[in-house]
Coordinates of C-alpha atoms and ligand atoms in Angstrom, one line a residue:
M788 CA -36.9 104.1 80.2
S789 CA -40.3 105.0 78.8
K790 CA -41.4 101.5 77.8
K791 CA -43.1 99.6 80.5
L792 CA -42.5 95.6 80.0
K793 CA -45.4 93.1 80.2
V794 CA -44.5 90.2 82.4
A795 CA -46.1 87.1 82.9
V796 CA -46.1 84.5 85.5
V797 CA -46.0 81.0 85.1
G798 CA -46.5 79.2 88.5
C799 CA -48.4 80.9 90.9
G800 CA -47.5 79.1 94.5
G801 CA -44.8 79.6 97.0
I802 CA -42.0 81.5 95.5
A803 CA -44.3 83.5 92.9
N804 CA -46.4 85.0 96.0
G805 CA -43.4 85.1 98.2
K806 CA -40.7 86.7 95.8
H807 CA -41.6 87.5 92.1
L808 CA -45.0 89.2 92.4
P809 CA -44.6 91.1 95.3
S810 CA -41.1 92.5 94.0
L811 CA -42.2 93.1 90.2
S812 CA -45.5 94.9 91.4
R813 CA -43.2 97.9 93.1
L814 CA -41.8 98.8 89.7
K815 CA -44.5 100.8 88.6
D816 CA -42.5 102.7 85.8
T817 CA -41.1 99.8 84.4
V818 CA -43.5 96.5 85.0
E819 CA -47.0 95.5 84.4
L820 CA -48.3 92.0 85.2
V821 CA -50.2 91.1 82.3
A822 CA -50.5 87.2 82.5
F823 CA -50.7 84.5 85.5
C824 CA -50.7 81.0 84.9
D825 CA -51.0 77.9 86.9
I826 CA -52.5 74.2 86.7
I827 CA -54.4 75.1 89.7
V828 CA -56.3 77.9 88.0
E829 CA -57.4 79.2 91.4
R830 CA -53.9 80.3 92.2
A831 CA -53.6 82.1 89.0
E832 CA -56.9 84.3 89.7
K833 CA -56.0 85.0 92.9
A834 CA -52.8 86.4 91.8
K835 CA -54.1 88.3 89.0
E836 CA -56.8 89.7 91.5
Q837 CA -53.8 90.8 93.9
Y838 CA -51.1 92.2 91.4
G839 CA -52.7 92.1 88.0
A840 CA -52.6 95.1 85.5
E841 CA -56.2 96.2 84.0
G842 CA -57.1 93.5 81.6
A843 CA -54.6 91.0 83.0
K844 CA -55.4 87.3 81.7
V845 CA -55.2 84.2 83.5
Y846 CA -54.2 80.9 82.0
E847 CA -54.5 76.9 82.9
D848 CA -51.7 76.2 80.2
Y849 CA -48.7 78.1 79.4
K850 CA -48.5 77.4 75.9
E851 CA -51.5 79.5 75.4
L852 CA -50.1 82.4 77.4
L853 CA -46.9 82.0 75.2
K854 CA -49.3 82.7 72.0
D855 CA -49.8 86.3 73.4
S856 CA -47.1 88.2 71.6
S857 CA -47.5 91.5 73.7
I858 CA -45.8 89.7 76.7
D859 CA -42.1 90.6 76.8
V860 CA -41.2 88.6 79.9
V861 CA -41.9 85.4 81.3
H862 CA -41.0 84.1 84.9
V863 CA -40.9 80.5 85.5
C864 CA -42.0 79.7 89.2
T865 CA -42.9 75.9 88.5
P866 CA -41.3 72.8 90.1
N867 CA -38.0 72.2 88.8
D868 CA -38.7 69.5 86.1
S869 CA -40.7 71.9 84.3
H870 CA -38.1 74.4 84.3
A871 CA -36.5 73.6 80.8
P872 CA -39.8 72.8 78.7
I873 CA -41.6 76.1 79.9
T874 CA -38.2 78.2 79.6
I875 CA -37.2 76.6 76.1
A876 CA -40.8 77.3 74.8
A877 CA -40.8 81.2 76.1
L878 CA -37.4 82.0 74.6
E879 CA -38.4 80.7 71.3
A880 CA -41.8 82.5 71.8
D881 CA -39.5 85.8 71.7
K882 CA -39.6 86.4 75.6
H883 CA -36.9 86.9 78.2
V884 CA -37.0 84.4 80.8
M885 CA -36.4 84.8 84.4
C886 CA -36.4 81.0 85.9
E887 CA -36.3 79.8 89.4
K888 CA -33.4 78.1 90.8
P889 CA -32.1 75.3 90.1
M890 CA -31.9 76.0 86.5
A891 CA -33.2 72.9 85.8
K892 CA -33.7 69.3 87.1
T893 CA -30.8 68.0 85.0
A894 CA -27.8 69.4 83.6
A895 CA -28.5 68.4 80.1
D896 CA -31.9 70.3 80.3
A897 CA -29.9 73.2 81.5
R898 CA -27.6 73.3 78.6
A899 CA -30.6 73.0 76.4
M900 CA -32.0 76.1 78.1
L901 CA -28.6 78.3 77.5
E902 CA -28.6 77.1 74.1
A903 CA -32.2 78.3 73.6
A904 CA -31.2 81.7 74.9
K905 CA -28.4 82.0 72.6
R906 CA -30.4 80.7 69.4
T907 CA -33.2 83.1 70.3
G908 CA -30.9 86.0 71.4
K909 CA -33.5 86.6 74.3
K910 CA -32.1 87.1 78.2
L911 CA -32.3 84.3 80.4
T912 CA -31.5 84.4 84.0
I913 CA -31.7 82.2 87.0
G914 CA -33.4 83.2 90.7
Y915 CA -30.3 82.8 92.9
N916 CA -31.7 85.7 94.9
N917 CA -28.9 85.1 97.6
R918 CA -26.5 87.2 95.2
F919 CA -28.3 90.1 96.2
R920 CA -28.4 90.1 100.0
P921 CA -26.0 93.0 101.4
D922 CA -23.4 90.5 102.8
S923 CA -23.3 88.5 99.6
Q924 CA -22.6 91.9 97.5
H925 CA -20.2 93.3 100.1
L926 CA -18.3 89.7 99.8
K927 CA -18.5 89.9 96.2
K928 CA -16.8 93.3 95.9
V929 CA -14.0 92.4 98.6
A930 CA -13.1 89.2 96.7
E931 CA -12.9 91.1 93.5
S932 CA -10.8 93.7 95.0
G933 CA -8.0 91.3 95.5
R934 CA -8.3 91.6 99.2
L935 CA -8.5 87.9 99.8
G936 CA -5.6 87.0 97.5
E937 CA -6.2 83.6 95.8
V938 CA -9.1 81.8 97.2
Y939 CA -8.2 78.3 97.0
F940 CA -10.6 77.1 99.8
A941 CA -14.2 77.4 100.1
K942 CA -17.5 76.0 102.1
A943 CA -20.6 76.1 100.8
H944 CA -23.3 75.7 103.6
A945 CA -26.9 74.8 103.2
I946 CA -27.5 73.0 106.5
R947 CA -30.8 72.6 108.4
R948 CA -31.1 70.7 111.2
R949 CA -35.0 70.0 110.9
A950 CA -36.6 72.1 108.0
V951 CA -37.8 69.7 105.3
P952 CA -40.4 71.4 103.0
T953 CA -43.4 69.2 103.2
W954 CA -45.7 71.2 100.7
G955 CA -45.7 71.0 97.0
V956 CA -43.3 68.4 95.3
F957 CA -40.3 69.0 97.1
L958 CA -40.0 65.3 98.2
D959 CA -40.7 64.2 94.8
E960 CA -37.4 63.0 93.2
E961 CA -39.4 62.9 89.8
K962 CA -40.6 66.2 89.8
Q963 CA -37.5 67.9 91.6
G964 CA -34.5 66.0 90.5
G965 CA -33.5 65.6 94.2
G966 CA -34.1 66.8 97.8
P967 CA -31.8 69.5 100.0
L968 CA -28.7 69.3 97.5
I969 CA -30.7 70.7 94.5
D970 CA -33.0 72.9 96.5
I971 CA -30.7 74.6 98.8
G972 CA -27.2 73.0 98.3
T973 CA -27.7 75.0 94.9
H974 CA -27.8 78.5 96.5
A975 CA -24.6 77.7 98.4
L976 CA -22.9 76.6 95.6
D977 CA -23.8 79.2 93.5
L978 CA -22.6 82.0 96.1
A979 CA -19.4 80.1 96.4
L980 CA -18.7 79.9 92.6
W981 CA -19.8 83.5 92.3
T982 CA -17.8 85.1 95.1
M983 CA -14.6 82.9 94.0
N984 CA -15.5 83.9 90.2
N985 CA -14.5 80.4 89.6
Y986 CA -16.6 78.3 86.9
K987 CA -13.8 75.8 86.0
P988 CA -14.8 72.8 87.9
K989 CA -12.2 69.5 87.3
A990 CA -13.3 66.8 89.6
V991 CA -16.4 66.0 92.1
L992 CA -16.7 63.5 94.7
G993 CA -20.1 63.2 96.3
S994 CA -22.2 61.3 99.0
V995 CA -25.9 61.2 99.5
Y996 CA -27.8 60.1 102.2
H997 CA -31.5 58.9 103.2
K998 CA -30.7 58.2 107.0
L999 CA -33.7 60.3 108.5
S1000 CA -36.3 60.4 105.9
H1001 CA -37.9 57.1 106.9
K1002 CA -38.8 58.4 110.6
E1003 CA -42.6 58.8 111.5
N1004 CA -43.7 61.8 113.4
A1005 CA -40.7 63.6 113.0
A1006 CA -39.8 66.9 114.4
N1007 CA -39.6 69.6 111.9
A1008 CA -40.1 73.0 111.3
F1009 CA -42.8 72.6 108.6
G1010 CA -44.5 69.8 110.3
S1011 CA -43.8 66.1 110.1
W1012 CA -42.9 64.4 106.7
D1013 CA -44.9 61.3 105.2
P1014 CA -41.9 58.7 105.3
K1015 CA -43.4 57.1 101.9
E1016 CA -43.5 60.5 100.1
F1017 CA -40.0 61.4 101.0
T1018 CA -37.9 59.6 97.9
V1019 CA -35.1 62.5 97.7
E1020 CA -31.9 62.3 99.8
D1021 CA -32.2 64.1 103.2
S1022 CA -28.6 65.1 103.1
A1023 CA -25.9 65.2 100.5
F1024 CA -22.0 66.2 100.5
G1025 CA -19.7 67.2 97.8
M1026 CA -16.0 67.8 97.3
I1027 CA -15.2 69.8 94.1
T1028 CA -11.9 70.5 93.0
F1029 CA -10.9 73.3 90.3
E1030 CA -8.6 73.3 87.3
N1031 CA -6.6 76.2 89.1
G1032 CA -6.2 73.8 92.2
A1033 CA -9.0 75.6 94.3
T1034 CA -11.4 73.4 96.7
V1035 CA -15.0 73.8 97.6
V1036 CA -16.6 71.3 100.2
L1037 CA -20.1 71.9 99.8
E1038 CA -22.7 70.5 102.6
S1039 CA -26.4 70.3 102.2
S1040 CA -29.3 69.0 104.6
W1041 CA -32.8 69.4 105.3
A1042 CA -32.3 67.4 108.4
L1043 CA -29.3 66.6 110.2
N1044 CA -28.1 65.8 113.9
T1045 CA -26.1 69.0 114.4
L1046 CA -26.6 72.4 115.9
D1047 CA -24.4 73.7 113.4
V1048 CA -26.8 75.3 111.2
K1049 CA -26.0 77.3 108.3
E1050 CA -27.9 78.3 105.1
A1051 CA -27.1 80.1 101.8
K1052 CA -23.5 80.9 103.2
V1053 CA -20.1 80.6 102.3
T1054 CA -16.7 80.5 103.9
L1055 CA -14.1 81.8 101.8
C1056 CA -10.1 81.3 102.5
G1057 CA -7.6 83.4 100.5
T1058 CA -3.7 83.6 100.4
E1059 CA -4.3 87.3 101.9
G1060 CA -7.4 86.9 104.0
G1061 CA -10.6 85.0 104.7
A1062 CA -14.4 85.5 104.8
D1063 CA -17.4 84.2 106.3
M1064 CA -20.8 84.7 107.0
E1065 CA -21.1 83.9 110.5
D1066 CA -23.3 86.6 112.2
G1067 CA -23.4 89.0 109.1
L1068 CA -20.2 89.4 107.2
R1069 CA -16.9 88.9 108.8
L1070 CA -13.2 89.3 107.3
N1071 CA -9.8 88.2 108.6
G1072 CA -6.4 88.4 107.8
E1073 CA -2.8 88.9 109.2
E1074 CA -1.1 92.3 109.8
F1075 CA 2.3 93.0 111.4
S1076 CA 2.6 89.4 112.6
R1077 CA -0.8 89.7 114.1
L1078 CA -4.0 88.3 113.2
W1079 CA -7.0 90.5 113.0
E1080 CA -10.6 90.0 112.3
T1081 CA -13.7 92.5 111.5
K1082 CA -17.2 92.7 111.2
V1083 CA -18.7 94.5 108.2
D1084 CA -22.0 96.3 109.1
T1085 CA -24.1 95.3 106.1
G1086 CA -27.0 97.4 107.4
A1087 CA -27.7 101.1 106.3
G1088 CA -26.6 102.5 109.6
G1089 CA -30.0 104.2 110.0
V1090 CA -32.1 104.7 112.9
A1091 CA -31.3 102.7 115.8
F1092 CA -34.4 100.6 116.0
Y1093 CA -34.6 100.1 112.3
S1094 CA -31.9 98.3 110.5
G1095 CA -34.0 98.0 107.3
S1096 CA -32.7 99.2 103.8
A1097 CA -34.9 101.0 101.2
E1098 CA -34.8 97.9 98.9
T1099 CA -35.0 94.1 100.0
D1100 CA -32.8 91.7 98.1
P1101 CA -35.8 90.2 96.2
Q1102 CA -36.4 93.6 95.2
L1103 CA -33.0 94.3 94.0
E1104 CA -32.9 91.1 92.3
A1105 CA -36.4 92.1 90.2
R1106 CA -35.3 95.7 89.6
L1107 CA -31.7 94.5 88.4
W1108 CA -33.3 92.1 86.1
I1109 CA -35.7 94.5 84.4
E1110 CA -33.2 97.1 84.2
A1111 CA -30.8 94.6 82.2
I1112 CA -33.9 94.0 79.7
L1113 CA -34.5 97.9 79.2
N1114 CA -30.9 98.6 78.8
D1115 CA -29.7 95.5 76.9
T1116 CA -26.9 94.7 79.4
D1117 CA -26.1 91.3 81.1
P1118 CA -28.2 89.9 83.9
V1119 CA -26.3 89.4 87.6
V1120 CA -27.1 85.7 87.2
L1121 CA -25.7 84.5 83.8
P1122 CA -27.1 81.3 82.7
E1123 CA -23.5 79.9 81.9
Q1124 CA -22.9 80.1 85.5
A1125 CA -25.8 78.6 86.5
L1126 CA -25.3 75.6 84.3
V1127 CA -21.8 75.0 85.8
V1128 CA -23.8 75.1 89.3
S1129 CA -26.3 72.4 87.8
E1130 CA -23.3 70.4 86.5
I1131 CA -21.6 70.1 89.6
L1132 CA -24.8 69.1 91.5
E1133 CA -25.6 66.5 88.9
A1134 CA -22.1 65.3 89.3
I1135 CA -22.3 64.9 93.1
Y1136 CA -25.5 62.7 92.6
E1137 CA -23.4 60.6 90.2
S1138 CA -20.4 60.4 92.2
A1139 CA -22.7 59.2 95.1
K1140 CA -24.2 56.7 93.1
T1141 CA -21.2 55.1 91.3
G1142 CA -18.7 56.1 94.5
K1143 CA -16.4 57.3 91.8
T1144 CA -15.1 60.7 91.5
V1145 CA -16.6 62.5 88.5
Y1146 CA -14.5 64.6 86.0
L1147 CA -16.1 67.4 84.3
N1148 CA -14.6 68.5 80.8
N1149 CA -14.7 72.3 80.2
Ligands
LIG439 N1 -35.2 81.3 95.3 C1 -35.5 80.5 96.2 O1 -35.4 80.8 97.2 C2 -36.6 79.6 96.1 C3 -37.5 79.3 97.1 C4 -38.5 78.3 97.0 C5 -39.0 77.9 95.7 N2 -37.9 77.9 94.7 C6 -38.3 77.4 93.4 O2 -39.2 77.7 92.8 C7 -39.9 76.7 92.1 C8 -41.5 76.5 93.1 O3 -41.3 76.4 94.1 P1 -42.4 76.7 94.8 O4 -41.8 76.5 96.5 O5 -43.2 78.2 94.5 O6 -43.7 75.6 94.8 P2 -45.2 75.6 94.7 O7 -45.5 74.1 95.1 O8 -45.6 76.7 95.9 O9 -45.7 76.4 93.5 C9 -45.4 75.7 92.2 C10 -46.7 76.3 91.4 O10 -46.5 75.9 90.0 C11 -47.7 75.2 89.7 N3 -47.2 74.4 88.6 C12 -46.8 73.1 88.5 N4 -46.6 72.9 87.1 C13 -47.3 73.7 86.4 C14 -47.3 74.0 84.9 N5 -46.5 73.3 84.1 N6 -47.5 75.3 84.7 C15 -48.0 75.9 85.4 N7 -48.3 76.1 86.9 C16 -47.4 74.9 87.1 C17 -48.1 74.5 90.9 O11 -49.6 74.3 90.6 C18 -47.9 75.4 91.9 O12 -49.0 76.5 92.1 C19 -39.1 75.4 92.4 O13 -38.3 75.2 91.5 C20 -38.3 76.0 93.6 O14 -36.9 75.5 93.4 C21 -37.0 79.0 94.8

């Protein structure tokens, strides 16, 4: 691997600074951060100062950035409604693209992104970073090995008690396309489909609630929300059945009166065994007429006071993505898979509106 990829970041806000920039900047042998874009240009300037290679450039308009033919890769870290236009323009400008989750605001936009990737032959991946956690990685291996048998029931958990994101545009229906379902339900559903390896949904029934969003001075991890701004749902639930008869129950909330808080986790139930992410990764089954359960140590088993591993999940996500480009292999998160997640989320919203089951054609 001799070539260094020239990487640009569009949208220099929370996730760019929290995940993409620190992870990419570690890949000193393979990545150079050469361009930064934000409509709030000071954010792009700040990111350039902290992470930019020598001569790195700052842009206010992503279309100008895309004119630079030396850029190989673009990371799209903007609100959901701009994922599709920026990603499609970047693919058409001959760049590989990592776009943040969810793939897009609508399934039609996500489909257009996939088509653009196919048309241009460039790589496209979506930032479903929870796949790169040690528990998720291990569960994927367990499920692939067949030890769970046929997984016919799963739960996708995205439940917060009171953690409504009050910064940026998360409460804005127009910009984001929805609330907790499209924001965090998307991660849990992605984990469920990926670990089950089931991308053939058949029917979707959903319900969506705006039950707590009107409350003034609400307790909230990120500070009280403004009820006038909170136009998206505060919780949403879905039941998805699949062509092979499997069922997934998806539960998502930013604010719900519950003590059963679980986020970006799955529970899988198969004919030979089960798994959940309660307190790490647990497996369960039956043997010699007895039930068993076991806890998988997903740490490195290192020093007693330090359980860290050499690479965090965002770092692994970034490294494998860059290697997929350099080695011309598939990225871990395929756009085809992310599209199915978006189709199901949209079907939950539609079903909640109409009160009817939505049938998906594959
Ligand atoms: N993978 C994860 O777990 C995770 C976590 C948080 C956010 N996200 C996703 O990342 C995206 C951004 O979220 P965030 O928390 O960083 O939001 P944010 O508001 O902190 O940052 C978004 C940035 O994009 C900029 N921007 C908006 N439109 C732009 C445009 N057209 N061109 C250039 N810049 C533009 C904004 O000025 C802002 O600085 C969302 O899609 C969100 O779903 C993913």
